[in-house]
PDB file of C-alpha atoms and ligand atoms in Angstrom:
ATOM      1  CA  UNK A  38     148.564 156.364 182.166  1.00  0.00           C
ATOM      2  CA  UNK A  39     150.033 156.411 185.528  1.00  0.00           C
ATOM      3  CA  UNK A  40     148.270 155.495 188.496  1.00  0.00           C
ATOM      4  CA  UNK A  41     149.276 155.245 192.372  1.00  0.00           C
ATOM      5  CA  UNK A  42     147.467 154.389 195.518  1.00  0.00           C
ATOM      6  CA  UNK A  43     148.917 155.574 199.047  1.00  0.00           C
ATOM      7  CA  UNK A  44     148.247 154.128 201.991  1.00  0.00           C
ATOM      8  CA  UNK A  45     147.382 157.050 205.082  1.00  0.00           C
ATOM      9  CA  UNK A  46     146.670 157.368 208.684  1.00  0.00           C
ATOM     10  CA  UNK A  47     142.848 156.124 209.551  1.00  0.00           C
ATOM     11  CA  UNK A  48     143.107 153.670 207.169  1.00  0.00           C
ATOM     12  CA  UNK A  49     142.202 155.935 204.853  1.00  0.00           C
ATOM     13  CA  UNK A  50     143.567 155.383 201.340  1.00  0.00           C
ATOM     14  CA  UNK A  51     144.515 158.475 198.801  1.00  0.00           C
ATOM     15  CA  UNK A  52     145.442 158.717 195.001  1.00  0.00           C
ATOM     16  CA  UNK A  53     147.598 159.953 192.087  1.00  0.00           C
ATOM     17  CA  UNK A  54     146.579 159.088 189.265  1.00  0.00           C
ATOM     18  CA  UNK A  55     147.135 160.965 185.643  1.00  0.00           C
ATOM     19  CA  UNK A  56     149.307 160.364 182.261  1.00  0.00           C
ATOM     20  CA  UNK A  57     152.738 160.688 182.651  1.00  0.00           C
ATOM     21  CA  UNK A  58     153.079 160.792 178.867  1.00  0.00           C
ATOM     22  CA  UNK A  59     151.164 164.691 178.772  1.00  0.00           C
ATOM     23  CA  UNK A  60     152.554 165.138 182.045  1.00  0.00           C
ATOM     24  CA  UNK A  61     149.598 165.673 184.062  1.00  0.00           C
ATOM     25  CA  UNK A  62     147.985 164.145 187.253  1.00  0.00           C
ATOM     26  CA  UNK A  63     144.979 164.758 189.160  1.00  0.00           C
ATOM     27  CA  UNK A  64     145.054 163.503 193.508  1.00  0.00           C
ATOM     28  CA  UNK A  65     142.790 162.810 195.305  1.00  0.00           C
ATOM     29  CA  UNK A  66     141.567 162.074 199.150  1.00  0.00           C
ATOM     30  CA  UNK A  67     144.611 163.821 200.479  1.00  0.00           C
ATOM     31  CA  UNK A  68     145.892 163.527 204.135  1.00  0.00           C
ATOM     32  CA  UNK A  69     147.008 166.893 205.676  1.00  0.00           C
ATOM     33  CA  UNK A  70     150.117 166.685 206.197  1.00  0.00           C
ATOM     34  CA  UNK A  71     150.538 164.559 202.994  1.00  0.00           C
ATOM     35  CA  UNK A  72     151.121 167.422 201.393  1.00  0.00           C
ATOM     36  CA  UNK A  73     154.887 166.858 200.597  1.00  0.00           C
ATOM     37  CA  UNK A  74     154.582 163.202 199.959  1.00  0.00           C
ATOM     38  CA  UNK A  75     152.422 163.909 196.493  1.00  0.00           C
ATOM     39  CA  UNK A  76     154.445 167.096 195.426  1.00  0.00           C
ATOM     40  CA  UNK A  77     157.479 164.214 195.270  1.00  0.00           C
ATOM     41  CA  UNK A  78     155.922 161.860 194.048  1.00  0.00           C
ATOM     42  CA  UNK A  79     154.695 164.101 190.868  1.00  0.00           C
ATOM     43  CA  UNK A  80     158.224 165.214 190.752  1.00  0.00           C
ATOM     44  CA  UNK A  81     159.539 161.920 190.615  1.00  0.00           C
ATOM     45  CA  UNK A  82     156.989 160.974 187.442  1.00  0.00           C
ATOM     46  CA  UNK A  83     157.694 164.330 185.953  1.00  0.00           C
ATOM     47  CA  UNK A  84     154.214 165.070 186.025  1.00  0.00           C
ATOM     48  CA  UNK A  85     152.540 168.288 187.372  1.00  0.00           C
ATOM     49  CA  UNK A  86     149.132 168.160 189.773  1.00  0.00           C
ATOM     50  CA  UNK A  87     146.707 169.663 187.842  1.00  0.00           C
ATOM     51  CA  UNK A  88     143.396 169.263 189.813  1.00  0.00           C
ATOM     52  CA  UNK A  89     143.039 168.316 193.847  1.00  0.00           C
ATOM     53  CA  UNK A  90     140.292 166.512 194.515  1.00  0.00           C
ATOM     54  CA  UNK A  91     138.134 165.398 198.045  1.00  0.00           C
ATOM     55  CA  UNK A  92     135.378 163.159 197.228  1.00  0.00           C
ATOM     56  CA  UNK A  93     133.528 164.461 200.202  1.00  0.00           C
ATOM     57  CA  UNK A  94     134.123 166.831 202.915  1.00  0.00           C
ATOM     58  CA  UNK A  95     135.908 164.016 205.079  1.00  0.00           C
ATOM     59  CA  UNK A  96     134.545 164.105 208.542  1.00  0.00           C
ATOM     60  CA  UNK A  97     137.536 161.437 210.165  1.00  0.00           C
ATOM     61  CA  UNK A  98     140.683 163.607 208.791  1.00  0.00           C
ATOM     62  CA  UNK A  99     142.049 166.649 208.139  1.00  0.00           C
ATOM     63  CA  UNK A 100     142.152 167.489 204.426  1.00  0.00           C
ATOM     64  CA  UNK A 101     145.578 168.185 202.858  1.00  0.00           C
ATOM     65  CA  UNK A 102     143.310 169.299 199.903  1.00  0.00           C
ATOM     66  CA  UNK A 103     143.271 172.870 199.225  1.00  0.00           C
ATOM     67  CA  UNK A 104     146.971 172.734 200.932  1.00  0.00           C
ATOM     68  CA  UNK A 105     148.728 170.668 198.575  1.00  0.00           C
ATOM     69  CA  UNK A 106     146.219 172.737 195.034  1.00  0.00           C
ATOM     70  CA  UNK A 107     148.390 175.177 196.720  1.00  0.00           C
ATOM     71  CA  UNK A 108     151.677 173.825 196.464  1.00  0.00           C
ATOM     72  CA  UNK A 109     151.262 172.736 193.382  1.00  0.00           C
ATOM     73  CA  UNK A 110     149.573 175.674 191.578  1.00  0.00           C
ATOM     74  CA  UNK A 111     146.360 173.129 191.052  1.00  0.00           C
ATOM     75  CA  UNK A 112     142.598 174.059 191.238  1.00  0.00           C
ATOM     76  CA  UNK A 113     141.139 172.851 193.560  1.00  0.00           C
ATOM     77  CA  UNK A 114     137.563 169.808 193.696  1.00  0.00           C
ATOM     78  CA  UNK A 115     134.572 169.349 195.578  1.00  0.00           C
ATOM     79  CA  UNK A 116     131.314 168.643 194.585  1.00  0.00           C
ATOM     80  CA  UNK A 117     128.858 171.555 193.751  1.00  0.00           C
ATOM     81  CA  UNK A 118     126.736 171.243 196.625  1.00  0.00           C
ATOM     82  CA  UNK A 119     129.425 172.451 198.616  1.00  0.00           C
ATOM     83  CA  UNK A 120     129.363 176.292 197.273  1.00  0.00           C
ATOM     84  CA  UNK A 121     129.005 178.698 200.110  1.00  0.00           C
ATOM     85  CA  UNK A 122     132.455 177.432 202.331  1.00  0.00           C
ATOM     86  CA  UNK A 123     134.957 180.337 203.210  1.00  0.00           C
ATOM     87  CA  UNK A 124     136.886 179.606 200.145  1.00  0.00           C
ATOM     88  CA  UNK A 125     137.986 179.208 196.583  1.00  0.00           C
ATOM     89  CA  UNK A 126     136.870 175.814 194.888  1.00  0.00           C
ATOM     90  CA  UNK A 127     136.397 174.411 191.451  1.00  0.00           C
ATOM     91  CA  UNK A 128     132.569 173.306 191.777  1.00  0.00           C
ATOM     92  CA  UNK A 129     132.377 169.885 190.633  1.00  0.00           C
ATOM     93  CA  UNK A 130     128.558 169.078 188.635  1.00  0.00           C
ATOM     94  CA  UNK A 131     127.843 165.875 188.413  1.00  0.00           C
ATOM     95  CA  UNK A 132     128.912 164.517 184.625  1.00  0.00           C
ATOM     96  CA  UNK A 133     131.599 166.785 184.311  1.00  0.00           C
ATOM     97  CA  UNK A 134     134.774 166.124 183.247  1.00  0.00           C
ATOM     98  CA  UNK A 135     138.648 166.510 184.138  1.00  0.00           C
ATOM     99  CA  UNK A 136     141.155 165.710 181.375  1.00  0.00           C
ATOM    100  CA  UNK A 137     145.115 165.247 182.060  1.00  0.00           C
ATOM    101  CA  UNK A 138     146.360 164.082 178.950  1.00  0.00           C
ATOM    102  CA  UNK A 139     145.326 161.044 178.098  1.00  0.00           C
ATOM    103  CA  UNK A 140     143.245 160.480 181.245  1.00  0.00           C
ATOM    104  CA  UNK A 141     140.178 161.313 182.234  1.00  0.00           C
ATOM    105  CA  UNK A 142     138.029 161.692 185.408  1.00  0.00           C
ATOM    106  CA  UNK A 143     133.857 162.323 185.120  1.00  0.00           C
ATOM    107  CA  UNK A 144     132.477 163.168 188.374  1.00  0.00           C
ATOM    108  CA  UNK A 145     129.427 161.237 189.398  1.00  0.00           C
ATOM    109  CA  UNK A 146     127.484 162.460 192.328  1.00  0.00           C
ATOM    110  CA  UNK A 147     126.571 159.771 194.679  1.00  0.00           C
ATOM    111  CA  UNK A 148     124.655 161.398 197.472  1.00  0.00           C
ATOM    112  CA  UNK A 149     124.349 158.919 200.748  1.00  0.00           C
ATOM    113  CA  UNK A 150     127.400 158.728 202.931  1.00  0.00           C
ATOM    114  CA  UNK A 151     127.168 162.564 202.786  1.00  0.00           C
ATOM    115  CA  UNK A 152     125.062 164.847 200.996  1.00  0.00           C
ATOM    116  CA  UNK A 153     128.688 166.213 198.566  1.00  0.00           C
ATOM    117  CA  UNK A 154     129.839 162.862 198.175  1.00  0.00           C
ATOM    118  CA  UNK A 155     131.394 161.875 194.413  1.00  0.00           C
ATOM    119  CA  UNK A 156     132.653 158.901 193.054  1.00  0.00           C
ATOM    120  CA  UNK A 157     135.431 159.314 189.263  1.00  0.00           C
ATOM    121  CA  UNK A 158     135.059 157.261 186.652  1.00  0.00           C
ATOM    122  CA  UNK A 159     138.338 156.896 185.530  1.00  0.00           C
ATOM    123  CA  UNK A 160     139.352 156.557 181.739  1.00  0.00           C
ATOM    124  CA  UNK A 161     142.557 155.771 180.176  1.00  0.00           C
ATOM    125  CA  UNK A 162     142.031 157.084 176.534  1.00  0.00           C
ATOM    126  CA  UNK A 163     145.125 155.271 175.210  1.00  0.00           C
ATOM    127  CA  UNK A 164     143.480 151.981 176.187  1.00  0.00           C
ATOM    128  CA  UNK A 165     139.460 152.534 175.069  1.00  0.00           C
ATOM    129  CA  UNK A 166     136.703 155.122 175.308  1.00  0.00           C
ATOM    130  CA  UNK A 167     135.328 153.678 178.420  1.00  0.00           C
ATOM    131  CA  UNK A 168     136.440 153.831 182.398  1.00  0.00           C
ATOM    132  CA  UNK A 169     138.963 151.527 183.498  1.00  0.00           C
ATOM    133  CA  UNK A 170     138.685 152.097 187.015  1.00  0.00           C
ATOM    134  CA  UNK A 171     136.233 153.936 189.739  1.00  0.00           C
ATOM    135  CA  UNK A 172     136.942 155.628 192.335  1.00  0.00           C
ATOM    136  CA  UNK A 173     134.527 155.120 194.943  1.00  0.00           C
ATOM    137  CA  UNK A 174     135.020 157.454 197.856  1.00  0.00           C
ATOM    138  CA  UNK A 175     133.262 156.353 200.791  1.00  0.00           C
ATOM    139  CA  UNK A 176     129.448 155.862 198.807  1.00  0.00           C
ATOM    140  CA  UNK A 177     131.332 152.205 197.875  1.00  0.00           C
ATOM    141  CA  UNK A 178     134.477 150.034 199.871  1.00  0.00           C
ATOM    142  CA  UNK A 179     135.374 146.984 199.140  1.00  0.00           C
ATOM    143  CA  UNK A 180     133.044 144.611 201.068  1.00  0.00           C
ATOM    144  CA  UNK A 181     131.215 147.225 202.664  1.00  0.00           C
ATOM    145  CA  UNK A 182     129.166 151.172 202.195  1.00  0.00           C
ATOM    146  CA  UNK A 183     129.829 154.342 203.512  1.00  0.00           C
ATOM    147  CA  UNK A 184     127.443 155.203 206.790  1.00  0.00           C
ATOM    148  CA  UNK A 185     124.822 157.124 205.926  1.00  0.00           C
ATOM    149  CA  UNK A 186     124.337 158.424 209.484  1.00  0.00           C
ATOM    150  CA  UNK A 187     127.815 161.512 209.955  1.00  0.00           C
ATOM    151  CA  UNK A 188     125.610 164.121 210.268  1.00  0.00           C
ATOM    152  CA  UNK A 189     121.697 163.189 210.984  1.00  0.00           C
ATOM    153  CA  UNK A 190     118.934 162.181 208.822  1.00  0.00           C
ATOM    154  CA  UNK A 191     120.359 158.408 209.029  1.00  0.00           C
ATOM    155  CA  UNK A 192     117.032 157.291 207.251  1.00  0.00           C
ATOM    156  CA  UNK A 193     116.612 160.064 204.396  1.00  0.00           C
ATOM    157  CA  UNK A 194     120.723 159.938 203.692  1.00  0.00           C
ATOM    158  CA  UNK A 195     120.774 155.543 203.431  1.00  0.00           C
ATOM    159  CA  UNK A 196     117.634 155.705 200.832  1.00  0.00           C
ATOM    160  CA  UNK A 197     119.734 158.502 198.807  1.00  0.00           C
ATOM    161  CA  UNK A 198     122.981 156.214 199.377  1.00  0.00           C
ATOM    162  CA  UNK A 199     120.690 152.446 197.689  1.00  0.00           C
ATOM    163  CA  UNK A 200     119.950 155.127 195.072  1.00  0.00           C
ATOM    164  CA  UNK A 201     123.916 156.164 194.772  1.00  0.00           C
ATOM    165  CA  UNK A 202     125.353 152.557 194.866  1.00  0.00           C
ATOM    166  CA  UNK A 203     121.955 151.072 192.895  1.00  0.00           C
ATOM    167  CA  UNK A 204     121.573 153.114 190.421  1.00  0.00           C
ATOM    168  CA  UNK A 205     124.789 154.437 189.993  1.00  0.00           C
ATOM    169  CA  UNK A 206     127.459 152.197 190.447  1.00  0.00           C
ATOM    170  CA  UNK A 207     126.182 149.188 190.190  1.00  0.00           C
ATOM    171  CA  UNK A 208     124.812 149.974 186.548  1.00  0.00           C
ATOM    172  CA  UNK A 209     128.550 149.981 185.919  1.00  0.00           C
ATOM    173  CA  UNK A 210     130.430 146.708 183.767  1.00  0.00           C
ATOM    174  CA  UNK A 211     131.105 144.012 185.879  1.00  0.00           C
ATOM    175  CA  UNK A 212     134.955 144.327 184.887  1.00  0.00           C
ATOM    176  CA  UNK A 213     134.989 148.382 186.690  1.00  0.00           C
ATOM    177  CA  UNK A 214     137.375 148.020 188.638  1.00  0.00           C
ATOM    178  CA  UNK A 215     136.427 149.895 191.977  1.00  0.00           C
ATOM    179  CA  UNK A 216     139.247 151.662 194.701  1.00  0.00           C
ATOM    180  CA  UNK A 217     137.344 153.055 197.729  1.00  0.00           C
ATOM    181  CA  UNK A 218     138.451 155.776 199.503  1.00  0.00           C
ATOM    182  CA  UNK A 219     139.613 153.838 202.863  1.00  0.00           C
ATOM    183  CA  UNK A 220     139.761 149.803 203.822  1.00  0.00           C
ATOM    184  CA  UNK A 221     139.461 148.171 207.120  1.00  0.00           C
ATOM    185  CA  UNK A 222     139.364 150.132 210.136  1.00  0.00           C
ATOM    186  CA  UNK A 223     138.099 153.113 208.609  1.00  0.00           C
ATOM    187  CA  UNK A 224     135.409 154.173 210.612  1.00  0.00           C
ATOM    188  CA  UNK A 225     133.161 155.384 207.569  1.00  0.00           C
ATOM    189  CA  UNK A 226     131.820 152.428 207.055  1.00  0.00           C
ATOM    190  CA  UNK A 227     131.178 148.886 208.128  1.00  0.00           C
ATOM    191  CA  UNK A 228     132.566 145.464 206.817  1.00  0.00           C
ATOM    192  CA  UNK A 229     135.224 147.121 205.121  1.00  0.00           C
ATOM    193  CA  UNK A 230     137.579 144.656 203.943  1.00  0.00           C
ATOM    194  CA  UNK A 231     141.691 145.069 203.923  1.00  0.00           C
ATOM    195  CA  UNK A 232     141.699 144.982 200.434  1.00  0.00           C
ATOM    196  CA  UNK A 233     142.514 147.763 198.771  1.00  0.00           C
ATOM    197  CA  UNK A 234     140.171 147.223 195.424  1.00  0.00           C
ATOM    198  CA  UNK A 235     137.914 145.147 193.928  1.00  0.00           C
ATOM    199  CA  UNK A 236     135.294 145.269 190.898  1.00  0.00           C
ATOM    200  CA  UNK A 237     132.009 146.110 190.802  1.00  0.00           C
ATOM    201  CA  UNK A 238     130.594 141.921 189.706  1.00  0.00           C
ATOM    202  CA  UNK A 239     132.326 140.836 192.561  1.00  0.00           C
ATOM    203  CA  UNK A 240     131.026 142.939 195.082  1.00  0.00           C
ATOM    204  CA  UNK A 241     127.622 142.299 194.423  1.00  0.00           C
ATOM    205  CA  UNK A 242     127.953 138.949 193.959  1.00  0.00           C
ATOM    206  CA  UNK A 243     130.031 139.070 197.501  1.00  0.00           C
ATOM    207  CA  UNK A 244     129.255 142.330 199.491  1.00  0.00           C
ATOM    208  CA  UNK A 245     127.231 141.739 202.451  1.00  0.00           C
ATOM    209  CA  UNK A 246     125.801 145.453 202.446  1.00  0.00           C
ATOM    210  CA  UNK A 247     124.796 144.705 199.127  1.00  0.00           C
ATOM    211  CA  UNK A 248     121.364 144.292 199.911  1.00  0.00           C
ATOM    212  CA  UNK A 249     118.946 144.636 196.473  1.00  0.00           C
ATOM    213  CA  UNK A 250     115.579 145.154 198.484  1.00  0.00           C
ATOM    214  CA  UNK A 251     115.496 148.644 199.213  1.00  0.00           C
ATOM    215  CA  UNK A 252     113.600 148.943 202.810  1.00  0.00           C
ATOM    216  CA  UNK A 253     116.208 145.587 203.692  1.00  0.00           C
ATOM    217  CA  UNK A 254     119.311 147.998 202.507  1.00  0.00           C
ATOM    218  CA  UNK A 255     118.280 151.149 204.171  1.00  0.00           C
ATOM    219  CA  UNK A 256     117.531 149.433 207.512  1.00  0.00           C
ATOM    220  CA  UNK A 257     120.842 147.198 207.932  1.00  0.00           C
ATOM    221  CA  UNK A 258     122.991 150.172 206.901  1.00  0.00           C
ATOM    222  CA  UNK A 259     121.175 153.111 208.876  1.00  0.00           C
ATOM    223  CA  UNK A 260     120.710 150.590 212.441  1.00  0.00           C
ATOM    224  CA  UNK A 261     124.308 149.316 211.793  1.00  0.00           C
ATOM    225  CA  UNK A 262     126.284 150.291 214.620  1.00  0.00           C
ATOM    226  CA  UNK A 263     129.933 151.597 214.336  1.00  0.00           C
ATOM    227  CA  UNK A 264     132.568 153.448 216.412  1.00  0.00           C
ATOM    228  CA  UNK A 265     131.824 157.550 216.910  1.00  0.00           C
ATOM    229  CA  UNK A 266     134.605 159.889 214.805  1.00  0.00           C
ATOM    230  CA  UNK A 267     137.095 161.142 217.336  1.00  0.00           C
ATOM    231  CA  UNK A 268     137.023 164.892 217.298  1.00  0.00           C
ATOM    232  CA  UNK A 269     134.966 164.978 213.944  1.00  0.00           C
ATOM    233  CA  UNK A 270     133.511 169.039 215.294  1.00  0.00           C
ATOM    234  CA  UNK A 271     137.705 169.598 214.825  1.00  0.00           C
ATOM    235  CA  UNK A 272     137.842 167.771 211.351  1.00  0.00           C
ATOM    236  CA  UNK A 273     134.470 168.929 209.798  1.00  0.00           C
ATOM    237  CA  UNK A 274     135.246 172.610 211.404  1.00  0.00           C
ATOM    238  CA  UNK A 275     139.404 172.430 209.885  1.00  0.00           C
ATOM    239  CA  UNK A 276     138.631 171.143 206.346  1.00  0.00           C
ATOM    240  CA  UNK A 277     134.787 173.666 205.209  1.00  0.00           C
ATOM    241  CA  UNK A 278     136.498 176.598 207.076  1.00  0.00           C
ATOM    242  CA  UNK A 279     133.704 176.760 210.032  1.00  0.00           C
ATOM    243  CA  UNK A 280     131.558 175.287 212.526  1.00  0.00           C
ATOM    244  CA  UNK A 281     129.719 172.223 211.942  1.00  0.00           C
TER     245      UNK A 281
HETATM  246 FE1  FE2 B  90     133.611 159.733 205.251  1.00  0.00          FE
END
């Protein structure tokens, strides 16, 4: 398999990964304006982008996902809770597996930062039948977690975030690598490291947001004071095709 992590504007991290042998790839969390870069990356590797995924409807940057999917002849995927948006997309259900050659990405629904947040557990079947890394979107960062307050209902969303992180992510093996959707400087979470990757085991031990007692986690995450997201209304309108 191959994997590329791309540092983008607004401290975001996007990804291109897949199977070089069979020439198929998946792109994740691509910004508007970066579509040509991803097309060039795919061309240089001799792969065709089969799926373009956004780990959630972003509020901090305009997505290039739909445009890249058009250019590449790929399917654009979002979690199936986004159904009803005024454009066609591949609705991704919890547990669904996207296969590109020897590589697969399993969808894990992890609401909390947003209702539609997903992670992707990625397996290289030429190495083994268990996931090697997880793209954690804006659910779990290196050193932090996704903020739950962007669309209101902060307490309820912080509770969902707890269940997603502790129930669906930290239950994975300690050796599993995590590759988040943003690094230090992002407004989508607090305490985020400038190191763009980690492991489940390291985060369990040293991520200060991961307080095991549910009510303490909820209170800390809900009450964290984070900067406002600039131009959020415009960005969400662009990413959903409708007003908030
Ligand atoms: Fe986000």
